[in-house]
Amino acid sequence: MDSHIPSPPTRRLSMGERENAIDRTIPLLPPAEEIDEFNYFDNNDPPEYLESLIHGAQEFVKFHKNDRVVLVTSGGTTVPLENQTVRFIDNFSAGTRGATSAEYFLEHGYAVIFLHRQFSLLPYSRHYSHSTNCFLDFMEEKNSKVIVDPIYQEEMLMVLRKYQHAKDHNLLLLLPFTTINQYLHTLRALSVTLRPLKSRALFYLAAAVSDFFVPLHRIPEHKIQSKAGGSKLVMNLDPVPKFLHRLVDKWAPGAMIVSFKLETDSSILLSKARQALERYSHQLVVGNLLQTRKREVVFVEPGKTELWIRLTPAQEAAGVDIESLIIPAIVERHDIWINKSKNSA
Ligand SMILES: CC(C)(COP(=O)(O)O)[C@@H](O)C(=O)NCCC(=O)N[C@@H](CSSC[C@H](N)C(=O)O)C(=O)O
């Protein structure tokens, strides 16, 4: 580092500041009840494209009326701070978990509805995105033609064939969201669309969903002005009602529901995952830590001790996707779920 440039002071929040940063005296929000659902959806308008999006999903579900269909949610939801949005709060997620999982569900014979954050990673194209593994790096010019560099032919051909198969057999439906409001309206509408599939419908909720938002009646129309000389921006956010409970109880009765619990503190991951399972009474919580999410996850299920799924160092070095271990374990559980539902019908 250039000695003339003073190194920045190491910023340390005093314990007081850190401890008071978040008001932890606010009690845990109870799972959303019917009134919370009506309040939310009545006061926050649906996206104007919802009707046509759901029409497409209905056609897709009709086409797959005898198949297994998994709704994979992927990417982070945003919380706009202005109606004509310039600033927003984002939730971390590149979309790798969702896009990779969708590929393995397709390999296991599922039809996939991929509800994803717009411009986040997609199944198949994730291998050659515009930034990491830029697709242009795999091409070269030969006799004034663009060709794929021979050393990448085999791998790219494999990805292209899988992508083409999914398209030719109408197995993959890509549906976008950006804001938390678009996500929640679409999730609720899709769960109704999936009802005819009963236990053959699977929800795999890998999206990073906002917990706080600015309700429509409180959001400023135009860009928030920062006054000359600086001024604090004090935000007053409402908690997003805990819809997982409504999804399990009302929106998707009969479907198998898998949610993800994301933490950064390993000492609370298991308890928070178990707490989510007890609060929402669904079938599986996949717990993961931000820093190790690509090499280990933990399955937390009712009445069972937790099950860690980890890549071995050799698998990690070989670039094995942990989703290649997660998805077969979930498909196994979905087999049991479907058989149990048949026997109790
Ligand atoms: C986002 C990641 C970590 C994947 O990362 P990328 O591969 O980079 O995309 C995913 O594995 C995950 O944990 N997703 C779930 C994250 C999440 O927000 N989970 C919620 C629970 S489901 S959100 C539902 C709502 N909060 C409610 O409780 O009703 C939580 O941890 O609180």
PDB file of C-alpha atoms and ligand atoms in Angstrom, residues 75 91-98 205-211 241-244 259-263 280 288 290 293-294, ligand 1:
ATOM      1  CA  GLY A  75     -32.563 -14.826  -5.919  1.00  0.00           C
ATOM      2  CA  ASN A  91     -31.411  -9.329  -0.062  1.00  0.00           C
ATOM      3  CA  PHE A  92     -28.222 -11.196  -0.795  1.00  0.00           C
ATOM      4  CA  SER A  93     -28.518 -14.009  -3.319  1.00  0.00           C
ATOM      5  CA  ALA A  94     -26.713 -14.641  -6.611  1.00  0.00           C
ATOM      6  CA  GLY A  95     -29.307 -17.266  -7.558  1.00  0.00           C
ATOM      7  CA  THR A  96     -26.759 -20.093  -7.706  1.00  0.00           C
ATOM      8  CA  ARG A  97     -28.675 -22.335  -5.270  1.00  0.00           C
ATOM      9  CA  GLY A  98     -31.936 -21.992  -7.165  1.00  0.00           C
ATOM     10  CA  LEU A 205     -38.110 -21.866  -1.391  1.00  0.00           C
ATOM     11  CA  ALA A 206     -34.502 -20.850  -1.974  1.00  0.00           C
ATOM     12  CA  ALA A 207     -35.214 -17.155  -2.604  1.00  0.00           C
ATOM     13  CA  ALA A 208     -33.774 -14.682  -0.087  1.00  0.00           C
ATOM     14  CA  VAL A 209     -36.979 -13.006   1.058  1.00  0.00           C
ATOM     15  CA  SER A 210     -37.108  -9.564   2.693  1.00  0.00           C
ATOM     16  CA  ASP A 211     -38.305  -9.448   6.278  1.00  0.00           C
ATOM     17  CA  PRO A 241     -45.975 -10.934   7.474  1.00  0.00           C
ATOM     18  CA  LYS A 242     -44.649 -14.492   7.847  1.00  0.00           C
ATOM     19  CA  PHE A 243     -46.446 -16.050   4.872  1.00  0.00           C
ATOM     20  CA  LEU A 244     -44.825 -19.459   5.088  1.00  0.00           C
ATOM     21  CA  SER A 259     -37.813 -23.772   2.977  1.00  0.00           C
ATOM     22  CA  PHE A 260     -34.256 -22.541   3.476  1.00  0.00           C
ATOM     23  CA  LYS A 261     -32.924 -20.860   6.589  1.00  0.00           C
ATOM     24  CA  LEU A 262     -29.954 -18.573   6.040  1.00  0.00           C
ATOM     25  CA  GLU A 263     -27.726 -17.556   8.947  1.00  0.00           C
ATOM     26  CA  TYR A 280     -44.790 -23.288   9.996  1.00  0.00           C
ATOM     27  CA  ASN A 288     -27.173 -23.037   5.496  1.00  0.00           C
ATOM     28  CA  LEU A 290     -23.687 -17.719   4.140  1.00  0.00           C
ATOM     29  CA  ARG A 293     -23.423 -22.576   1.728  1.00  0.00           C
ATOM     30  CA  LYS A 294     -21.662 -24.054  -1.308  1.00  0.00           C
TER      31      LYS A 294
HETATM   32  C1  LIG B   1     -29.867 -17.424  -0.585  1.00  0.00           C
HETATM   33  C2  LIG B   1     -29.161 -18.751  -0.392  1.00  0.00           C
HETATM   34  C3  LIG B   1     -28.129 -18.654   0.733  1.00  0.00           C
HETATM   35  C4  LIG B   1     -28.435 -19.151  -1.689  1.00  0.00           C
HETATM   36  O1  LIG B   1     -27.479 -18.182  -2.053  1.00  0.00           O
HETATM   37  P1  LIG B   1     -27.175 -18.038  -3.639  1.00  0.00           P
HETATM   38  O2  LIG B   1     -26.730 -19.391  -4.127  1.00  0.00           O
HETATM   39  O3  LIG B   1     -26.096 -17.001  -3.710  1.00  0.00           O
HETATM   40  O4  LIG B   1     -28.456 -17.610  -4.313  1.00  0.00           O
HETATM   41  C5  LIG B   1     -30.176 -19.880  -0.103  1.00  0.00           C
HETATM   42  O5  LIG B   1     -29.501 -21.109   0.071  1.00  0.00           O
HETATM   43  C6  LIG B   1     -31.019 -19.552   1.102  1.00  0.00           C
HETATM   44  O6  LIG B   1     -30.653 -19.776   2.246  1.00  0.00           O
HETATM   45  N1  LIG B   1     -32.227 -18.985   0.812  1.00  0.00           N
HETATM   46  C7  LIG B   1     -33.211 -18.615   1.838  1.00  0.00           C
HETATM   47  C8  LIG B   1     -32.855 -17.339   2.456  1.00  0.00           C
HETATM   48  C9  LIG B   1     -33.991 -16.751   3.283  1.00  0.00           C
HETATM   49  O7  LIG B   1     -34.272 -15.605   3.167  1.00  0.00           O
HETATM   50  N2  LIG B   1     -34.679 -17.562   4.137  1.00  0.00           N
HETATM   51  C10 LIG B   1     -35.612 -16.998   5.118  1.00  0.00           C
HETATM   52  C11 LIG B   1     -36.767 -17.958   5.408  1.00  0.00           C
HETATM   53  S1  LIG B   1     -37.735 -18.185   4.060  1.00  0.00           S
HETATM   54  S2  LIG B   1     -38.454 -16.414   3.739  1.00  0.00           S
HETATM   55  C12 LIG B   1     -40.045 -16.436   4.438  1.00  0.00           C
HETATM   56  C13 LIG B   1     -40.303 -15.408   5.533  1.00  0.00           C
HETATM   57  N3  LIG B   1     -39.115 -14.809   6.072  1.00  0.00           N
HETATM   58  C14 LIG B   1     -41.093 -16.129   6.603  1.00  0.00           C
HETATM   59  O8  LIG B   1     -40.443 -16.494   7.611  1.00  0.00           O
HETATM   60  O9  LIG B   1     -42.292 -16.375   6.345  1.00  0.00           O
HETATM   61  C15 LIG B   1     -34.887 -16.793   6.413  1.00  0.00           C
HETATM   62  O10 LIG B   1     -33.736 -17.269   6.527  1.00  0.00           O
HETATM   63  O11 LIG B   1     -35.529 -16.185   7.296  1.00  0.00           O
END
